[in-house]
Coordinates of C-alpha atoms in Angstrom, one line a residue:
M1 CA 40.6 -4.8 29.1
N2 CA 43.8 -6.7 28.3
H3 CA 41.8 -9.6 27.0
N4 CA 40.1 -7.4 24.5
I5 CA 43.4 -5.8 23.4
S6 CA 44.7 -9.3 22.8
A7 CA 41.8 -9.9 20.6
V8 CA 42.7 -6.8 18.5
E9 CA 46.3 -8.0 18.2
G10 CA 45.1 -11.4 17.1
V11 CA 43.0 -9.8 14.3
K12 CA 46.1 -7.7 13.2
N13 CA 48.3 -10.9 13.2
L14 CA 45.7 -12.7 11.1
F15 CA 45.6 -9.8 8.7
S16 CA 49.5 -9.8 8.4
R17 CA 49.6 -13.5 7.7
T18 CA 46.8 -13.2 5.1
C19 CA 48.7 -10.4 3.3
K20 CA 51.8 -12.5 3.0
R21 CA 49.9 -15.4 1.5
L22 CA 48.2 -13.1 -1.0
Q23 CA 51.5 -11.6 -2.0
K24 CA 52.9 -15.0 -2.7
G25 CA 49.9 -15.8 -4.8
K26 CA 50.1 -12.4 -6.6
H27 CA 46.6 -11.4 -5.4
L28 CA 47.7 -7.8 -4.7
L29 CA 44.3 -6.2 -5.5
A30 CA 42.8 -7.8 -2.4
I31 CA 45.2 -6.1 0.1
P32 CA 43.6 -2.6 0.1
A33 CA 40.2 -4.1 0.9
L34 CA 41.7 -6.2 3.7
S35 CA 43.3 -3.1 5.1
V36 CA 39.9 -1.4 5.4
L37 CA 38.4 -4.5 6.9
A38 CA 41.2 -4.9 9.5
A39 CA 40.9 -1.2 10.5
S40 CA 37.1 -1.5 10.9
V41 CA 37.4 -4.7 13.0
S42 CA 40.0 -3.1 15.2
N43 CA 37.8 -0.1 15.8
I44 CA 34.8 -2.2 16.6
V45 CA 36.6 -4.4 19.1
S46 CA 38.3 -1.4 20.7
A47 CA 34.9 0.3 21.2
D48 CA 33.4 -2.8 22.7
S49 CA 36.3 -3.2 25.1
I50 CA 35.2 0.0 26.9
S51 CA 31.5 -0.4 26.4
H52 CA 30.9 -0.5 30.2
S53 CA 32.4 3.0 30.7
F54 CA 30.2 6.1 30.8
K55 CA 32.4 7.7 28.2
A56 CA 31.6 4.9 25.7
Q57 CA 27.9 5.2 26.4
K58 CA 28.0 8.9 25.8
Y59 CA 30.0 8.4 22.5
R60 CA 27.4 5.9 21.2
S61 CA 24.4 8.0 22.1
A62 CA 26.0 11.0 20.3
Y63 CA 25.8 9.0 17.1
S64 CA 22.6 7.1 17.6
Y65 CA 20.6 9.8 15.9
R66 CA 22.4 9.0 12.6
W67 CA 21.1 5.5 12.6
Q68 CA 17.3 5.0 12.7
P69 CA 16.0 1.4 13.1
T70 CA 13.8 0.0 10.3
Q71 CA 10.2 0.0 11.3
S72 CA 7.8 -2.6 10.0
V73 CA 4.0 -2.6 9.6
R74 CA 1.9 -5.6 8.8
G75 CA -0.7 -5.2 6.1
V76 CA -4.2 -6.6 6.5
P77 CA -7.0 -7.1 4.1
V78 CA -10.0 -4.7 4.2
T79 CA -13.3 -4.5 2.4
G80 CA -13.4 -0.7 2.6
A81 CA -11.6 2.2 4.2
N82 CA -10.7 1.2 7.8
Q83 CA -13.1 -1.7 7.9
F84 CA -13.5 -5.4 7.2
C85 CA -17.0 -6.8 6.7
G86 CA -18.5 -3.7 8.3
Q87 CA -16.3 -3.7 11.4
Q88 CA -14.0 -0.8 11.9
R89 CA -10.4 -1.9 12.0
W90 CA -8.5 0.8 13.9
S91 CA -9.2 3.6 16.4
F92 CA -7.6 7.0 16.0
E93 CA -8.7 8.6 19.2
D94 CA -5.3 10.0 20.0
Q95 CA -5.4 12.0 16.8
G96 CA -8.5 13.7 17.9
I97 CA -10.6 12.7 14.8
D98 CA -13.2 10.3 13.7
P99 CA -11.6 8.9 10.6
L100 CA -13.4 7.7 7.6
S101 CA -14.8 4.2 7.7
F102 CA -16.9 3.0 4.8
R103 CA -17.4 0.0 2.6
Q104 CA -16.1 -0.3 -1.0
V105 CA -17.1 -3.9 -1.9
A106 CA -20.2 -5.9 -1.2
A107 CA -21.5 -9.4 -2.0
Y108 CA -23.1 -9.9 -5.4
A109 CA -26.8 -10.5 -5.3
P110 CA -28.0 -11.9 -8.6
G111 CA -31.3 -10.4 -9.8
E112 CA -31.3 -7.7 -7.2
E113 CA -30.9 -4.0 -7.7
F114 CA -28.4 -3.6 -4.9
P115 CA -25.7 -6.0 -3.5
T116 CA -25.7 -7.5 -0.1
V117 CA -23.9 -5.4 2.5
L118 CA -21.1 -7.3 4.2
S119 CA -21.2 -7.4 8.0
A120 CA -20.0 -9.4 10.9
E121 CA -23.0 -11.6 10.5
V122 CA -22.8 -11.7 6.6
C123 CA -19.2 -12.4 5.7
P124 CA -19.2 -15.7 3.6
P125 CA -15.8 -16.5 2.0
D126 CA -17.6 -17.8 -1.2
A127 CA -19.4 -14.5 -1.7
I128 CA -18.6 -12.9 -5.1
L129 CA -17.5 -9.3 -4.6
A130 CA -19.4 -6.6 -6.4
S131 CA -19.4 -2.8 -6.8
T132 CA -21.2 -0.9 -4.1
H133 CA -21.6 2.6 -2.8
D134 CA -21.6 3.6 0.9
P135 CA -24.0 6.5 1.6
Q136 CA -21.3 8.1 3.8
L137 CA -19.4 8.9 0.5
S138 CA -22.2 11.2 -0.6
F139 CA -21.3 14.0 1.8
D140 CA -20.5 17.7 1.6
P141 CA -17.0 18.8 2.7
P142 CA -16.6 21.8 5.0
G143 CA -17.1 25.1 3.2
P144 CA -18.8 26.0 0.0
A145 CA -17.4 23.2 -2.2
P146 CA -20.0 20.8 -3.8
A147 CA -20.6 17.3 -2.5
I148 CA -17.9 14.8 -3.4
T149 CA -20.3 12.6 -5.2
S150 CA -24.0 12.5 -6.0
E151 CA -26.5 9.7 -5.4
P152 CA -24.9 6.7 -7.3
D153 CA -26.5 5.2 -10.4
S154 CA -28.1 1.9 -9.4
R155 CA -27.1 0.5 -12.8
L156 CA -23.5 0.6 -11.8
Q157 CA -24.1 -1.2 -8.4
N158 CA -24.2 -4.9 -7.8
V159 CA -21.8 -5.5 -10.7
P160 CA -19.2 -8.3 -10.0
L161 CA -15.8 -6.7 -9.9
R162 CA -14.6 -8.5 -13.0
D163 CA -17.6 -7.1 -14.9
V164 CA -17.2 -3.4 -13.9
P165 CA -17.4 -1.4 -17.2
K166 CA -14.0 -0.4 -18.6
N167 CA -12.7 2.0 -21.2
A168 CA -13.3 0.0 -24.4
G169 CA -11.1 -0.5 -27.4
I170 CA -11.1 1.6 -30.6
L171 CA -13.9 -0.4 -32.2
Q172 CA -16.0 -0.2 -29.0
G173 CA -16.0 3.6 -28.6
G174 CA -12.9 3.7 -26.3
T175 CA -11.5 6.8 -27.9
N176 CA -14.6 8.7 -26.8
G177 CA -14.3 7.6 -23.2
I178 CA -17.2 5.1 -23.6
R179 CA -17.2 2.4 -20.9
N180 CA -18.2 -1.1 -21.9
F181 CA -18.3 -4.6 -20.5
I182 CA -15.1 -6.5 -21.7
E183 CA -15.5 -10.2 -21.9
P184 CA -12.9 -12.6 -20.3
A185 CA -10.3 -14.1 -22.5
G186 CA -11.2 -17.4 -24.1
D187 CA -9.5 -19.1 -26.9
F188 CA -7.1 -16.7 -28.7
P189 CA -9.0 -15.0 -31.5
V190 CA -7.7 -14.9 -35.1
D191 CA -7.3 -11.1 -34.8
P192 CA -6.9 -8.8 -31.8
F193 CA -10.5 -7.5 -31.8
P194 CA -12.5 -7.3 -29.7
I195 CA -10.2 -6.7 -26.7
V196 CA -10.5 -9.1 -23.8
Q197 CA -9.6 -9.3 -20.1
T198 CA -6.7 -11.3 -18.9
R199 CA -7.0 -15.1 -18.7
D200 CA -7.3 -15.1 -14.9
S201 CA -10.8 -13.8 -15.0
D202 CA -12.8 -16.0 -12.6
P203 CA -15.1 -14.1 -10.2
I204 CA -13.3 -12.5 -7.2
T205 CA -14.6 -14.1 -4.0
L206 CA -14.3 -12.7 -0.4
G207 CA -12.2 -15.7 0.5
Q208 CA -9.7 -14.9 -2.2
W209 CA -9.7 -11.2 -1.3
A210 CA -9.1 -12.0 2.4
R211 CA -5.9 -14.0 1.7
A212 CA -4.0 -10.8 0.8
R213 CA -1.0 -10.1 3.0
G214 CA 1.8 -7.5 3.0
R215 CA 4.6 -5.9 5.0
L216 CA 5.6 -2.2 4.9
T217 CA 9.0 -1.3 6.2
F218 CA 10.6 2.2 6.4
R219 CA 13.6 3.9 7.7
C220 CA 13.6 7.6 8.5
N221 CA 16.6 9.9 7.7
D222 CA 18.1 12.9 9.5
D223 CA 16.8 15.2 6.7
G224 CA 13.2 14.3 7.5
G225 CA 12.8 11.9 4.6
A226 CA 12.5 8.1 4.5
Q227 CA 12.9 5.1 2.4
V228 CA 9.9 2.7 2.2
R229 CA 9.4 -0.7 0.8
I230 CA 6.1 -2.6 0.6
R231 CA 6.0 -6.3 -0.3
M232 CA 2.6 -7.8 -1.0
R233 CA 1.3 -11.2 -1.9
N234 CA -2.1 -12.8 -2.8
L235 CA -3.3 -9.7 -4.6
I236 CA -5.5 -10.0 -7.7
P237 CA -3.1 -11.5 -10.3
N238 CA -2.4 -9.0 -13.1
G239 CA -4.8 -6.5 -11.5
V240 CA -4.3 -2.7 -11.5
Y241 CA -3.5 -1.2 -8.1
S242 CA -2.5 2.1 -6.7
V243 CA -0.9 3.0 -3.3
W244 CA -2.3 5.8 -1.1
G245 CA -1.5 7.5 2.1
I246 CA -4.6 8.5 4.1
W247 CA -3.7 11.7 6.0
K248 CA -5.3 13.8 8.7
T249 CA -4.6 17.3 7.4
P250 CA -5.9 20.8 7.9
L251 CA -7.9 22.7 5.2
P252 CA -7.1 26.4 4.7
N253 CA -10.0 27.2 7.1
G254 CA -8.3 25.2 9.8
V255 CA -10.7 22.2 9.8
F256 CA -9.0 18.8 9.9
V257 CA -10.1 16.2 7.4
D258 CA -9.0 12.8 6.2
L259 CA -7.6 12.9 2.6
P260 CA -6.1 10.3 0.3
V261 CA -2.8 11.3 -1.3
P262 CA -0.7 9.3 -3.8
F263 CA 1.9 7.6 -1.5
G264 CA 5.3 8.8 -2.6
G265 CA 3.8 10.8 -5.4
V266 CA 2.4 10.1 -8.9
P267 CA 2.7 7.6 -10.4
N268 CA 1.7 5.3 -7.5
A269 CA 0.7 2.3 -9.6
I270 CA 1.6 -1.3 -9.3
V271 CA 0.5 -4.4 -11.2
P272 CA 0.9 -7.7 -9.4
D273 CA 2.4 -10.7 -11.3
R274 CA 0.4 -13.8 -12.3
H275 CA 0.9 -15.1 -8.7
G276 CA -0.4 -11.9 -7.1
R277 CA 2.9 -10.7 -5.8
A278 CA 3.9 -7.0 -6.0
E279 CA 6.6 -4.7 -4.5
F280 CA 6.4 -0.9 -4.1
V281 CA 9.6 1.1 -3.3
R282 CA 9.8 4.9 -2.8
D283 CA 11.9 7.6 -1.3
L284 CA 9.7 9.9 0.7
A285 CA 10.1 13.6 1.6
F286 CA 8.6 12.8 5.1
C287 CA 8.9 10.3 7.9
P288 CA 5.7 8.2 8.0
S289 CA 5.6 8.0 11.8
E290 CA 6.1 11.7 12.5
T291 CA 3.8 14.8 12.3
T292 CA 4.6 17.4 9.6
E293 CA 5.1 21.1 10.2
N294 CA 1.4 21.9 9.4
E295 CA 0.3 19.1 11.9
S296 CA -0.7 16.7 9.2
Q297 CA -0.3 13.0 10.2
L298 CA -0.3 9.9 8.1
L299 CA -3.0 7.6 9.4
W300 CA -2.6 4.5 7.2
V301 CA -1.3 3.4 3.8
A302 CA -3.6 1.5 1.4
A303 CA -3.1 -0.6 -1.7
A304 CA -6.3 -0.2 -3.7
F305 CA -7.6 -2.4 -6.5
H306 CA -9.1 -0.6 -9.5
S307 CA -11.9 -2.9 -10.9
D308 CA -12.1 -0.7 -14.0
S309 CA -8.4 -1.1 -14.7
N310 CA -8.0 2.7 -14.9
L311 CA -5.9 5.1 -12.8
Y312 CA -6.7 8.7 -12.1
A313 CA -3.3 10.2 -11.0
G314 CA -3.8 12.4 -7.9
V315 CA -7.3 11.2 -7.1
P316 CA -8.7 7.7 -6.4
D317 CA -11.3 7.8 -9.1
A318 CA -13.2 10.3 -11.3
A319 CA -16.1 10.9 -9.0
N320 CA -19.0 12.9 -10.5
V321 CA -17.4 12.9 -13.9
S322 CA -20.1 12.1 -16.4
T323 CA -19.4 9.4 -19.0
T324 CA -21.2 7.1 -21.4
F325 CA -21.8 3.5 -20.5
I326 CA -22.9 0.6 -22.6
S327 CA -24.6 -2.2 -20.5
R328 CA -24.1 -5.9 -21.2
E329 CA -27.5 -5.8 -22.9
G330 CA -26.4 -3.0 -25.2
E331 CA -28.3 -0.1 -23.4
T332 CA -26.4 3.2 -23.6
F333 CA -26.7 5.6 -20.7
E334 CA -25.0 8.6 -19.1
S335 CA -23.8 8.4 -15.5
S336 CA -20.9 9.2 -13.2
L337 CA -18.7 6.6 -11.5
S338 CA -19.6 7.8 -8.0
L339 CA -16.5 6.3 -6.4
M340 CA -17.4 2.7 -7.1
V341 CA -14.4 1.5 -9.0
H342 CA -11.7 2.1 -6.3
H343 CA -11.5 -0.6 -3.6
E344 CA -9.0 -0.6 -0.7
H345 CA -7.6 -4.2 -0.5
L346 CA -4.6 -4.0 1.9
S347 CA -4.1 -1.4 4.6
F348 CA -1.0 -0.7 6.7
P349 CA -1.8 1.3 9.9
I350 CA 0.8 3.8 10.8
N351 CA -0.4 6.2 13.5
F352 CA -3.4 4.7 15.3
T353 CA -4.6 4.3 18.9
R354 CA -5.4 0.6 18.9
D355 CA -6.3 -2.4 16.7
L356 CA -10.0 -3.0 17.3
F357 CA -9.8 -6.6 16.0
Q358 CA -7.5 -7.4 18.9
Q359 CA -9.8 -6.2 21.7

């Protein structure tokens, strides 16, 4: 006890000598700041000097609720919702639900009508990723609402992600919502037409896709909110991404479903730099690790790549919205997107039972 008090006196003596030196050097503005520092150090040392007493432990626990440790979650690459190459990533048994698990990318199969489905046996790193549609997405939600999406148009499947039709420019029908194939950038044209994709437009391979990494950190507050920061690397350079929270939440009829919600609100967009690095920072009105008042629970957070370079605000993509497409060969046809332009790339599990890849 006396030893610790001596330490406090030593800090005070050091402060006094420093003030005298600053006064001689006319650095008077530094004295108030040193006063605060000395008082803080004195309080810390004094508190530590009685840390072994029950009174001190009670004092500390009374204030522990005001300081929440930062929690960190590692992001892992996926080839669909809650899966990689056909294998489910996480179990959510404790939540009492069977969460969605479906593919959102497949391997390009030149000359075929449909792409090759990725699986544990078929997962080559040199596979070119292409658009696909998992039949599980064509389902009817509980109640009288229509199906989320109809049977997808085969003309929009097995398309390399770089070649997915995009809203075209003014001279290509873009103002009418017409979707067209946009060529990669080559030598800079004399004028700006037609529009082109960014220079980094090589095919996206599974090996490149699987190199994505990320870290989500959050700290919850006493008011129920939280601050969250997501740092990511090895994303598709200059790609268009959005960040989503996948929730277990009850419908008005009491049935629990899994729903994607813009994480932190709209806009939830990010565009990685030319090296594939991106950061996402938000203040949340909820704590990611806790259950809400209506028993909703955040299952995981996902960073999704939009191969059509479009965003759709509060929904992942415009499913079942009919639009006009122009094929690479110039054929014009009407079709819906059928949830084939939104691809989860990095996922951050929040409330899950176990990691199935570590079993």
